[in-house]
Each structure stands twice: as structure tokens, then as C-alpha cells.
Amino acid sequence: MILLAAGMGIQLHLSGTGRYAIMLMLTVPRLQTPSVVAEHIISVVEEFSNKKPPQPLLISFNPEEVRSQAAASTKRFEEGNPLSILDGIFVAIKDDIDCFPHPSKGGTTWMHEVRTVKKDAVSVSRLRSCGVIFVGKANMHELGMGTTGNNSNYGLLTSVYVTSNSFPRYRVCNAIHLEPGWFKTARNPHAPERYTGGSSSGPAAIVASGLCSAALGTDGGGSIRIPSSLCGVVGLKTTYGRTDIGGSLCDAGTVEIIGPIASTVEDVMLVYSAILGTSRADRISLNPSPPSVPNLSFNDSLNSLGSLRLGKYTAWFNDVYSTDISDKCEDTLNLLSKLMMVEIVVPELHEMRTAHLVSIGSECLSSLNPYCEDGNGARLSYDTRTSMALFRSFSASDYVAAQCLRRRIMYYHMEIFKKVDVIVTPTTGMTAPIIPLSALKDGETDMRVTGYLMRFVIAGNLLGLPAISIPVGYDKQGFPIGLQLIGRPWGEASILRLALAIEELCAKSKKRPASFFDVVFKASIRYCKCFGARMIVGPLQISRLNAPGRGDVRQHVTSSFGCGAVVRGRASTVYRASR
């Protein structure tokens, strides 16, 4: 059985037992429809404003638009004509990617006044053609110019009182008066006093909190991988040119891509399969090699990865704020002992960071400067204005020099890839940092924090290499740690295959965030008996599908895509059983 994953024609093959499981689930009576799930999501979003602290995860949200999309999806399922395996799945879109009819503000309060959204971005259009339901535009660091995800433009605007009982994670005694802006910015679902990471703060937090199982973000300097690592989810930065950047605020640069954030590697692969490929409208088409995704076979094991060679630069690997990070990543690599580990040296790391800063700064300025005229620049937060001022100091000769460095550093990496297949590093040099009180009103510029968060992500953007962040555990304080895999150009299949194995090895350590919304099922564990099968549904995932009499048909289901699911090794859209 073959199911079409996306308009690009990526096919996912299902085995006989996979067909049985799918047909079994599709015939379950009293189904949980997309419309029912939509109502749960709408109620959760409305609940955000009443939480302490509130979670401004969505910048643009229209309940009626969500209901309309969900109703159309429900009708398709009732008629037996879903558009694809992604039909009925709820996805959030970062606020710098066009998703009609929502405005694209880029995290500002005014961008929609000078830039009108007339149609979907290419990637969004492809997801829409698969039947995806868009919940709205997700929060982000203003104009993407920050790695913490802090955005003081959105959130509670009035002064509030907080007690130690209502806000236990903070050390507050009795009642303390907090200034306006205290509850602004998206917050980490694992701890509300911590940053999500950025700039794709909202997408990562939405996925981690269970509101959606996938989101689209952009990554020009780690903006998908950093928040994915800090929030404990999976984030894929594709090869430059693999996905179409058209319809984003910075669609003319050479470092930024659009990519997926999701709760599992399989979920990332499905969304990636749907959005990959360039279009005629793409300003910079590289005519990439044909895309491929790993074979989603449940029988695949670590043995199938035996030929992969992993490269590790130990001195760089250990250059972290806390040894908890390097130790946990090292422990994960030890689980891959069957793979060859090669000690490498990555030359000119400082030069690489400088070349990237000049490249992304110059390109962002070129794309965004026209919108910042007529006094709009003064409406930006102080930290964004600081970044813009720095970028304006770069000259044309600086940009040319950066491209010369870029070519040289690419040569170094291509030499490394003659010896190894994948470079492994921690995703970030620190776990989620604390949000300073002073940063909530006007933002902040903390280069020390920025340096640690961006320490390992630059090569993927400057050189256009594919990279993925996978959660591998937690530090001693309980905050997520991500491991990064960097591949050769167009080598997404290799890093995804390895990521699948790592996810399997680390599955037992994964835990639910403190702030988690179960939009599909309210109970922790539910049982659904249908046609001799038992489905055990946990708060994070459908953990097991057991069909007696079919031999060993225990198929793990690791993601809750709204009203759909991904069977490990066998991708399919299935209805969720009702309560």
C-alpha cells in the first residue's frame, strides 16, 4: 500500500500489517473529527489569557477560520476523500511566513500596515493542498533578530499582582506589584520563567505544549534548531534551496530556509515531504538533486546505520556553559557505539561566525529596510534597533569579504565530509536561560547568551548544510538538551535516518512539559476497543496498538497530529477515537 505524502510525489510505503492497522483505525465508530479537535484547540488558545503567566504563543488567531478549515476536513473524511495523510492535521505558522488571510507582522506591531499578504507562501500553499489546518500565526523574536525568542510586543499589557501560590515557579513572597510588560513574550512550556529560544519561539513552544504536533519556522541563524532544543522538540534545517523560501519576509537571502518543527522525527519527515522543492517563482533556484526520505520500516535498526561515520570536534563539542549538555550528548553518542566516531577539527570557527553575521545582517537589512522607512524603525524594540544599527555598519566590501571567507570555510567542511558522513555537536551551548525582569518591557541584548545559543548552529546557515536538532535528555534542572546532526548538502535522508535511531534510543527519557495541553484527550489514559484491537492513549502519544491474533503487531505510534497520527514505520492519517 502506498500513500502520497505531498504534492512533490514523495511516497511512503506501508506493509501488510500497516494496512491492517490503518483500515482498522479508519473503521472505528464514533470518531473524533477535526471539528471536535478544533474546538478543543480554540478553547485552549482562549485559556492562554487566563494562565499565570499567560502564553502569547499566537500573534494572529481567528477561531472562525480554524472552524471553517476543520469543517472542510471533517467533510472530506466523512465522504471518504481525505486529501493526503496530512489532512486534518493542525499546524502553526511563524509570523514571518505568509499564510492568507492572516497578516505577516514579523513579530512587530506594524508590519501589516506596510506589507499586505495576498496569498500563501509556497510552503504554506503546499501544506494547504494536503488538507492541513492552520491554527494561526505563531509568535517570534521581533523580525527574527534574536536567539532568545523575547518579544515584548505581545502579551499582557496591564500591571498585575502575583502571589507565590499563583506563580509558584518564581520566588515571590506574598503579593508583588509587577510593572507593565511582565507577562509579555512566549515562554518555555517546561518553565515559564525561561526563554523558548528564537527566533521561532512560538512554533517550538506550541509544539512542545501539545497545541499542535507541527509548525513551520524559518532558520537563518539557528532559528528553528535553537528553540527546538530549548523546548525539547525536533527541528529540521534543510539544505539551502531544498525548500522554497518564497513568501517570507526575508526571501532574497542566502542563509535562511523554511523548515518544520514537530514533536517527533517522523512528524518532521511528513511535513518536510510536503513542503520540499523549489518553484518557478523562487528567486534563487539551485535545481537540487531529487529528494529522498529514509525508509520508514519498523524493522530498521541501528545495524542499518553501521556504515555511517560520525565526526566530532571534541574541543568544540565541550565548549558549553554547563557540562550537563556535553555529558548528555556524549552519553547519547555512546549508545551509537556501533558507528565509527572520527575525531575532526573544524578550522576558523571565529571567522565562520563573523562571515555569517555580516552575511545575514546585510541580507536582512536589504529585505527589511524598505519597510522600516517613514518612522517605522522607531517603532521597533530597542534590541531590534540595536541589531539594525550594527547591520548598517557593514559595507559592501565587508559583504564581499564575508563571501570569500564563506567559500574557504565551505572547502574546509567538504574536506571533513570526505572523512565523515555526519558532524555531531550539541545544538546549543546552554539550556533555556532565565528571562530577566528588565527584558520584558524593552527586550535585551545579551551577547554572552547569544554566543552560547548560536555556538554550534552557524555552519548550517552560512554553508547551506542540512541539520537537525533532536532532544536527547535534560540537564540537572530538568531543562531539555538537544543534539545536532549536520549533513552534507542535500543529505537530509542521512541525518533523518540517524535522528530516527537516536529518538528511539532516547525515547524512555522523554517527559511531558510542565505546561501541556491535551487537546485531543482530557484523560491521561483511555482505552478504545474496536474489532479486537486495543489502543492505549497516553497524554503525550498513542503508545501502543495491539491487535490480538495478528502475531506481533504492536506498532508504536509516537505523534498526535491533531486528529491524525503517525504509525512508527507506517505513516497514515487515522481518525482519533472519541471519548
XYZ file of C-alpha atoms in Angstrom:
579
model
C 0.000 0.000 0.000
C 1.392 3.392 -0.982
C 0.162 6.705 0.390
C 1.039 10.008 -1.239
C 2.736 12.254 1.293
C 2.640 15.513 -0.609
C 2.351 17.307 -3.893
C 6.010 16.543 -4.596
C 5.134 12.876 -5.005
C 7.084 11.501 -2.056
C 5.641 8.053 -1.449
C 5.517 6.294 1.902
C 5.251 2.519 1.687
C 3.113 0.590 4.133
C 3.477 -3.102 4.911
C 0.627 -5.584 5.186
C 0.346 -5.169 8.945
C 0.428 -1.435 8.417
C -2.543 -1.697 6.049
C -4.421 -3.748 8.614
C -3.807 -1.207 11.356
C -4.840 1.691 9.142
C -8.054 0.094 7.927
C -8.803 -0.950 11.499
C -8.499 2.610 12.733
C -10.423 4.074 9.795
C -13.436 1.927 10.642
C -13.649 2.943 14.312
C -17.156 4.219 15.083
C -17.846 7.452 16.974
C -14.827 9.210 15.569
C -13.064 12.269 16.912
C -13.357 14.629 13.961
C -11.157 17.591 13.010
C -14.022 19.878 14.021
C -14.114 18.417 17.526
C -10.353 18.799 17.889
C -10.613 22.359 16.550
C -12.991 23.275 19.364
C -10.521 21.900 21.905
C -7.721 23.971 20.377
C -9.826 27.133 20.314
C -10.713 26.693 23.980
C -7.050 26.201 24.866
C -5.978 29.331 22.981
C -8.649 31.313 24.806
C -7.408 29.805 28.050
C -3.948 31.259 27.404
C -5.035 34.697 28.590
C -6.153 33.273 31.939
C -2.997 31.328 32.696
C -0.363 32.648 35.071
C 1.700 33.647 33.240
C -0.316 33.908 30.012
C 1.177 32.306 26.905
C 1.107 34.679 23.899
C 2.042 31.850 21.522
C -0.141 33.078 18.659
C 0.047 36.590 17.244
C -2.819 36.146 14.777
C -5.696 33.801 15.570
C -9.175 33.620 14.025
C -11.435 30.955 15.588
C -13.917 31.072 12.710
C -11.132 30.493 10.183
C -9.983 27.442 12.151
C -13.553 26.129 12.368
C -14.039 26.601 8.626
C -10.893 24.647 7.755
C -11.752 21.905 10.243
C -15.300 21.589 8.897
C -13.979 21.149 5.364
C -11.560 18.468 6.546
C -14.285 16.699 8.526
C -16.497 16.644 5.441
C -13.709 15.115 3.353
C -13.237 12.348 5.905
C -16.979 11.694 6.120
C -17.064 11.339 2.337
C -14.005 9.086 2.400
C -11.889 11.515 0.375
C -9.086 12.932 2.550
C -6.564 14.888 0.503
C -3.486 13.227 1.978
C -2.067 11.694 5.121
C -1.746 15.245 6.455
C -5.434 16.071 6.074
C -6.913 17.267 9.364
C -3.564 17.975 10.988
C -3.235 21.270 12.899
C -0.130 23.333 12.130
C 1.080 26.752 13.317
C 2.937 29.143 11.005
C 5.678 31.502 12.149
C 4.722 35.149 11.811
C 7.297 35.885 9.091
C 5.763 33.343 6.662
C 2.699 34.356 4.639
C -0.473 32.420 5.453
C -3.530 34.084 3.911
C -5.719 35.667 5.270
C -3.519 36.283 8.320
C -1.149 39.285 8.233
C 2.599 38.726 8.453
C 3.886 41.120 11.108
C 7.267 39.526 11.721
C 6.650 39.930 15.436
C 6.227 43.699 15.092
C 3.093 45.704 15.826
C 3.039 47.491 12.471
C 4.444 45.405 9.570
C 0.938 44.603 8.299
C 0.403 48.336 7.726
C 3.130 48.480 5.063
C 3.111 44.916 3.714
C -0.054 43.177 2.556
C -0.425 39.403 2.414
C -2.241 38.448 -0.785
C -1.527 34.713 -0.928
C 0.129 31.847 0.892
C 3.860 31.319 0.928
C 4.845 28.413 -1.324
C 5.437 26.055 1.613
C 2.124 27.018 3.212
C 0.308 26.523 -0.086
C 1.712 23.013 -0.363
C 0.575 22.137 3.137
C -2.864 23.601 2.460
C -3.190 21.418 -0.647
C -2.592 18.414 1.636
C -5.523 19.385 3.867
C -3.530 20.861 6.746
C -5.479 23.093 9.135
C -3.658 26.286 10.111
C -4.320 27.491 13.646
C -2.767 30.926 13.121
C 0.482 32.885 13.122
C 2.933 31.988 15.864
C 4.911 34.456 17.964
C 8.580 35.129 17.196
C 11.517 37.297 18.163
C 10.844 40.647 16.503
C 11.949 40.479 12.837
C 13.846 37.316 13.717
C 16.726 39.344 15.144
C 17.355 37.412 18.314
C 18.003 33.942 19.664
C 16.062 34.090 22.941
C 12.580 34.477 21.451
C 11.859 37.520 23.619
C 9.141 39.724 22.150
C 7.783 42.478 24.358
C 5.150 43.447 21.775
C 2.688 40.707 22.683
C 1.199 39.618 25.975
C -0.499 41.205 28.971
C -0.284 44.999 28.829
C -1.555 45.971 32.267
C 0.006 45.914 35.695
C -0.772 42.786 37.682
C -0.304 41.301 41.110
C 1.213 37.873 41.500
C 1.332 35.708 44.599
C 3.580 32.790 45.353
C 0.560 30.477 45.104
C -0.474 31.624 41.650
C 3.038 31.739 40.230
C 4.981 29.055 42.143
C 7.975 28.777 39.818
C 9.093 32.263 40.790
C 10.490 33.073 44.180
C 7.922 35.683 45.087
C 6.660 36.299 48.572
C 3.099 37.389 49.275
C 1.902 39.954 46.716
C 4.386 41.762 44.495
C 3.468 44.558 42.113
C 4.917 43.932 38.663
C 5.370 46.575 36.008
C 3.515 46.512 32.675
C 5.049 44.017 30.281
C 5.805 41.351 32.913
C 3.689 38.741 31.143
C 4.832 39.582 27.630
C 6.746 37.178 25.342
C 6.324 33.486 24.615
C 7.523 31.262 27.442
C 9.097 27.852 27.633
C 6.491 25.144 28.328
C 8.994 23.420 30.615
C 9.343 26.504 32.837
C 7.529 29.843 32.337
C 10.431 31.829 33.762
C 12.666 30.559 30.942
C 13.073 31.587 27.316
C 11.852 29.400 24.483
C 14.797 30.249 22.277
C 14.379 32.028 18.974
C 13.615 33.329 16.694
C 10.938 30.657 16.048
C 9.791 30.908 19.652
C 6.060 30.454 19.154
C 6.288 27.471 16.767
C 8.563 25.499 19.108
C 6.544 26.343 22.230
C 3.255 25.474 20.518
C 4.566 22.056 19.509
C 6.140 21.391 22.919
C 2.937 22.391 24.724
C 0.847 19.924 22.716
C -1.329 22.507 20.979
C -0.088 21.349 17.565
C 2.177 18.495 16.585
C 3.937 20.512 13.895
C 4.755 24.065 12.897
C 6.644 25.910 10.188
C 9.549 28.133 11.149
C 12.414 29.905 9.452
C 16.097 29.385 10.155
C 18.730 31.946 9.185
C 20.931 31.577 12.260
C 19.635 28.587 14.187
C 16.103 29.963 14.481
C 14.481 26.526 14.128
C 17.089 24.431 15.908
C 17.703 26.677 18.942
C 14.068 26.851 20.149
C 13.575 23.186 19.259
C 16.476 22.287 21.529
C 15.366 24.542 24.392
C 11.751 23.330 24.202
C 12.563 19.645 23.752
C 11.172 19.066 20.245
C 12.600 18.192 16.824
C 13.616 20.901 14.351
C 14.930 20.436 10.800
C 17.009 22.994 8.946
C 17.037 21.800 5.328
C 19.740 22.306 2.723
C 19.550 25.808 1.302
C 17.364 25.521 -1.799
C 15.634 22.306 -0.743
C 12.504 24.207 0.314
C 11.090 27.322 -1.319
C 11.638 30.472 0.739
C 9.122 32.477 -1.320
C 6.519 34.286 0.743
C 8.660 35.004 3.795
C 9.872 38.397 4.967
C 13.496 37.633 4.036
C 13.021 35.646 0.838
C 16.010 37.047 -1.047
C 18.819 35.964 1.270
C 21.333 33.139 1.064
C 21.257 31.805 4.630
C 17.579 31.411 5.538
C 15.251 28.477 4.896
C 11.708 27.451 5.812
C 11.538 24.190 7.725
C 9.441 22.063 10.080
C 9.329 21.808 13.859
C 7.485 18.796 15.246
C 7.111 16.530 18.222
C 8.889 13.561 16.611
C 11.284 12.850 13.758
C 8.526 11.068 11.834
C 6.323 14.143 12.084
C 9.161 16.309 10.810
C 9.635 13.938 7.876
C 5.982 14.142 6.884
C 5.898 17.938 6.878
C 9.296 18.072 5.171
C 7.993 15.739 2.449
C 5.052 18.064 1.873
C 6.961 21.337 1.571
C 10.204 20.363 -0.151
C 11.032 21.521 -3.660
C 11.515 24.862 -5.363
C 9.057 26.652 -7.625
C 9.260 28.811 -10.713
C 8.744 31.852 -8.520
C 11.766 31.021 -6.367
C 14.292 33.817 -6.789
C 17.254 31.536 -6.152
C 16.611 28.078 -7.607
C 19.542 25.686 -7.246
C 17.915 22.750 -9.083
C 18.674 20.401 -6.195
C 19.136 16.671 -6.531
C 15.971 14.534 -6.211
C 14.737 14.479 -2.620
C 14.668 11.343 -0.559
C 13.421 10.341 2.866
C 14.506 7.311 4.880
C 12.559 4.096 4.577
C 10.065 4.125 7.426
C 10.406 0.440 8.172
C 9.811 -0.726 11.727
C 12.439 -3.433 11.134
C 15.148 -0.849 10.541
C 17.600 -0.892 13.414
C 20.884 0.585 14.461
C 22.575 -2.097 12.376
C 21.361 -0.395 9.198
C 23.374 2.680 10.198
C 26.600 0.735 10.554
C 28.240 2.369 7.557
C 27.751 5.920 8.830
C 30.823 7.769 10.081
C 30.275 10.446 12.719
C 32.620 13.404 13.076
C 33.218 15.029 16.456
C 35.449 18.014 17.228
C 35.927 17.371 20.948
C 37.269 20.804 21.923
C 34.307 22.471 20.234
C 31.840 19.838 21.469
C 32.790 20.565 25.089
C 32.697 24.374 24.750
C 29.404 24.714 26.623
C 28.029 26.707 29.545
C 27.184 23.581 31.529
C 28.851 20.192 31.296
C 25.369 18.685 31.658
C 24.966 19.395 27.942
C 28.181 17.831 26.690
C 27.812 14.892 29.092
C 24.271 14.102 27.946
C 25.210 14.402 24.280
C 28.260 12.214 24.911
C 26.071 9.616 26.611
C 23.845 9.562 23.544
C 26.804 9.073 21.230
C 27.967 6.187 23.410
C 24.678 4.474 22.575
C 25.804 4.657 18.947
C 28.963 2.708 19.695
C 28.470 0.536 16.607
C 29.064 3.581 14.430
C 32.533 4.829 13.619
C 33.432 8.004 15.522
C 36.083 10.146 13.851
C 37.881 12.977 15.626
C 37.837 16.039 13.387
C 38.967 19.658 13.531
C 36.755 22.439 12.196
C 39.077 25.342 11.314
C 38.317 29.047 11.631
C 35.235 28.885 13.835
C 35.561 32.561 14.755
C 35.888 33.553 11.101
C 32.815 31.465 10.293
C 30.746 33.329 12.890
C 31.937 36.690 11.560
C 31.182 35.769 7.946
C 27.712 34.619 8.952
C 26.976 37.782 10.940
C 27.931 40.022 8.017
C 26.012 37.859 5.533
C 22.758 37.540 7.445
C 22.909 41.116 8.713
C 23.407 42.598 5.256
C 20.713 40.425 3.694
C 18.161 41.099 6.434
C 18.792 44.816 6.148
C 18.315 44.671 2.375
C 14.989 42.833 2.747
C 13.566 44.743 5.714
C 14.895 48.288 5.294
C 12.144 49.359 2.847
C 9.509 48.530 5.470
C 11.319 50.480 8.190
C 11.058 53.850 6.465
C 8.690 56.698 7.402
C 9.450 56.353 11.090
C 8.575 52.666 11.383
C 12.103 51.853 12.501
C 11.473 53.850 15.666
C 8.549 51.540 16.460
C 10.867 48.558 16.824
C 12.015 47.353 20.220
C 15.388 48.515 21.493
C 17.154 45.196 20.938
C 15.965 45.031 17.314
C 17.093 48.601 16.725
C 20.485 47.697 18.178
C 20.808 44.821 15.714
C 19.713 47.003 12.795
C 22.264 49.654 13.746
C 25.012 47.023 13.774
C 23.944 45.717 10.370
C 24.016 49.221 8.908
C 27.692 49.468 9.827
C 28.563 46.708 7.338
C 29.871 47.920 3.995
C 29.694 46.304 0.572
C 33.350 45.348 0.878
C 32.573 43.664 4.210
C 29.938 41.557 2.487
C 32.315 40.580 -0.315
C 34.986 39.645 2.228
C 32.428 37.529 4.097
C 31.651 35.606 0.907
C 35.351 34.939 0.366
C 35.539 33.534 3.890
C 32.401 31.558 3.193
C 33.984 29.846 0.200
C 37.091 28.958 2.177
C 35.100 27.583 5.112
C 32.971 25.535 2.706
C 36.185 23.991 1.361
C 37.216 23.021 4.903
C 33.862 21.361 5.531
C 33.871 19.484 2.228
C 37.277 18.102 3.188
C 35.815 16.987 6.523
C 32.913 15.295 4.727
C 35.395 13.168 2.805
C 36.161 11.510 6.149
C 32.725 11.530 7.806
C 29.059 11.430 6.838
C 27.593 13.448 9.711
C 29.069 16.041 12.088
C 27.676 15.796 15.630
C 27.505 18.655 18.154
C 25.222 19.833 20.930
C 22.530 22.029 19.392
C 23.117 24.858 21.856
C 25.820 25.705 24.367
C 23.300 26.303 27.153
C 19.804 25.204 28.102
C 16.881 27.618 28.356
C 18.098 30.851 30.013
C 16.084 32.742 32.615
C 14.037 35.713 31.387
C 15.329 38.835 33.180
C 12.611 41.112 34.532
C 14.259 44.070 32.837
C 13.974 42.390 29.416
C 10.212 42.042 29.448
C 9.465 45.676 28.741
C 12.005 46.668 26.097
C 13.866 43.478 25.207
C 17.546 42.818 25.821
C 20.859 42.378 24.048
C 22.970 39.814 25.890
C 25.813 38.737 23.625
C 27.004 36.149 26.133
C 23.680 34.304 25.953
C 23.541 34.766 22.181
C 27.035 33.325 21.845
C 26.158 30.183 23.785
C 22.863 29.658 21.957
C 24.420 30.090 18.499
C 27.694 28.308 19.232
C 27.050 25.245 17.055
C 24.424 26.305 14.514
C 26.281 28.680 12.184
C 27.675 26.171 9.657
C 24.201 25.034 8.673
C 23.243 28.550 7.617
C 26.457 30.019 6.251
C 27.233 26.889 4.209
C 23.642 25.869 3.492
C 24.069 22.440 5.089
C 21.147 20.337 6.376
C 20.976 19.997 10.161
C 18.524 18.615 12.680
C 18.107 19.024 16.436
C 16.831 16.014 18.403
C 16.020 16.056 22.135
C 18.271 13.601 23.982
C 17.562 14.345 27.641
C 17.637 17.023 30.324
C 20.122 18.889 32.466
C 20.150 18.619 36.261
C 17.472 21.336 36.475
C 15.173 19.407 34.158
C 15.523 21.556 31.035
C 15.785 19.935 27.578
C 19.075 19.283 25.788
C 19.324 18.867 22.020
C 21.858 17.004 19.890
C 22.583 18.415 16.427
C 23.370 16.365 13.328
C 24.912 18.229 10.371
C 24.980 16.519 6.972
C 26.386 17.011 3.507
C 24.495 19.263 1.066
C 21.220 17.546 0.069
C 21.924 14.892 2.711
C 18.661 15.163 4.651
C 17.997 11.423 4.326
C 21.183 10.539 6.228
C 20.582 12.856 9.176
C 16.901 11.910 9.360
C 17.765 8.205 9.409
C 20.261 8.754 12.213
C 17.811 11.027 14.040
C 15.197 8.260 13.972
C 17.627 5.871 15.651
C 18.633 8.431 18.288
C 14.999 9.226 19.019
C 14.352 5.523 19.569
C 17.329 5.214 21.912
C 16.274 8.256 23.963
C 12.525 7.580 23.959
C 12.345 6.442 27.583
C 13.835 9.683 28.874
C 11.299 11.989 27.232
C 8.817 13.648 29.567
C 5.880 15.980 29.304
C 6.473 19.729 29.843
C 5.014 21.435 32.895
C 2.692 23.388 30.596
C 0.998 20.861 28.327
C -2.434 20.970 26.703
C -4.063 17.671 25.796
C -6.328 18.989 23.054
C -7.445 15.561 21.895
C -7.991 13.633 25.103
C -8.656 15.057 28.540
C -7.936 11.861 30.455
C -4.396 10.629 30.951
C -5.107 7.130 29.632
C -8.071 5.972 27.584
C -8.981 2.637 26.127
C -10.739 2.087 22.858
C -11.801 -1.426 21.897
C -12.657 -1.954 18.295
C -12.607 -5.065 16.182
C -10.411 -6.939 18.636
C -7.805 -4.178 18.909
C -6.868 -2.183 21.971
C -5.471 1.318 21.696
C -3.827 2.789 24.786
C -3.634 6.560 24.571
C -1.296 8.446 26.865
C -1.058 12.192 27.459
C 1.844 12.579 25.022
C 1.289 9.878 22.465
C -0.604 6.831 21.403
C 1.856 4.405 22.903
C 0.745 1.057 21.576
C -1.650 -0.512 19.127
C -2.088 -4.215 19.878
C -4.160 -6.424 17.623
C -4.549 -9.915 19.129
C -4.462 -12.798 16.703
C -2.302 -10.952 14.183
C 1.023 -12.107 15.561
C 3.301 -9.392 16.878
C 1.522 -6.353 15.508
C 2.478 -4.000 18.343
C 3.110 -0.820 16.415
C 4.271 2.224 18.283
C 2.540 5.457 17.498
C 4.662 8.389 18.513
C 2.876 11.533 17.456
C -0.521 13.119 17.950
C -1.091 15.132 14.783
C -4.355 16.700 15.923
C -6.929 14.202 14.674
C -4.330 12.126 12.844
C -1.383 10.038 13.868
C 1.825 8.618 12.518
C 2.329 4.922 12.977
C 6.006 4.325 13.605
C 7.343 2.880 10.412
C 4.000 3.288 8.660
C 2.654 6.759 8.006
C -1.069 7.211 7.673
C -3.880 9.530 8.599
C -6.229 7.900 11.074
C -9.224 9.185 12.951
C -8.954 9.555 16.681
C -11.454 7.559 18.708
C -13.870 9.764 20.614
C -14.014 9.838 24.371
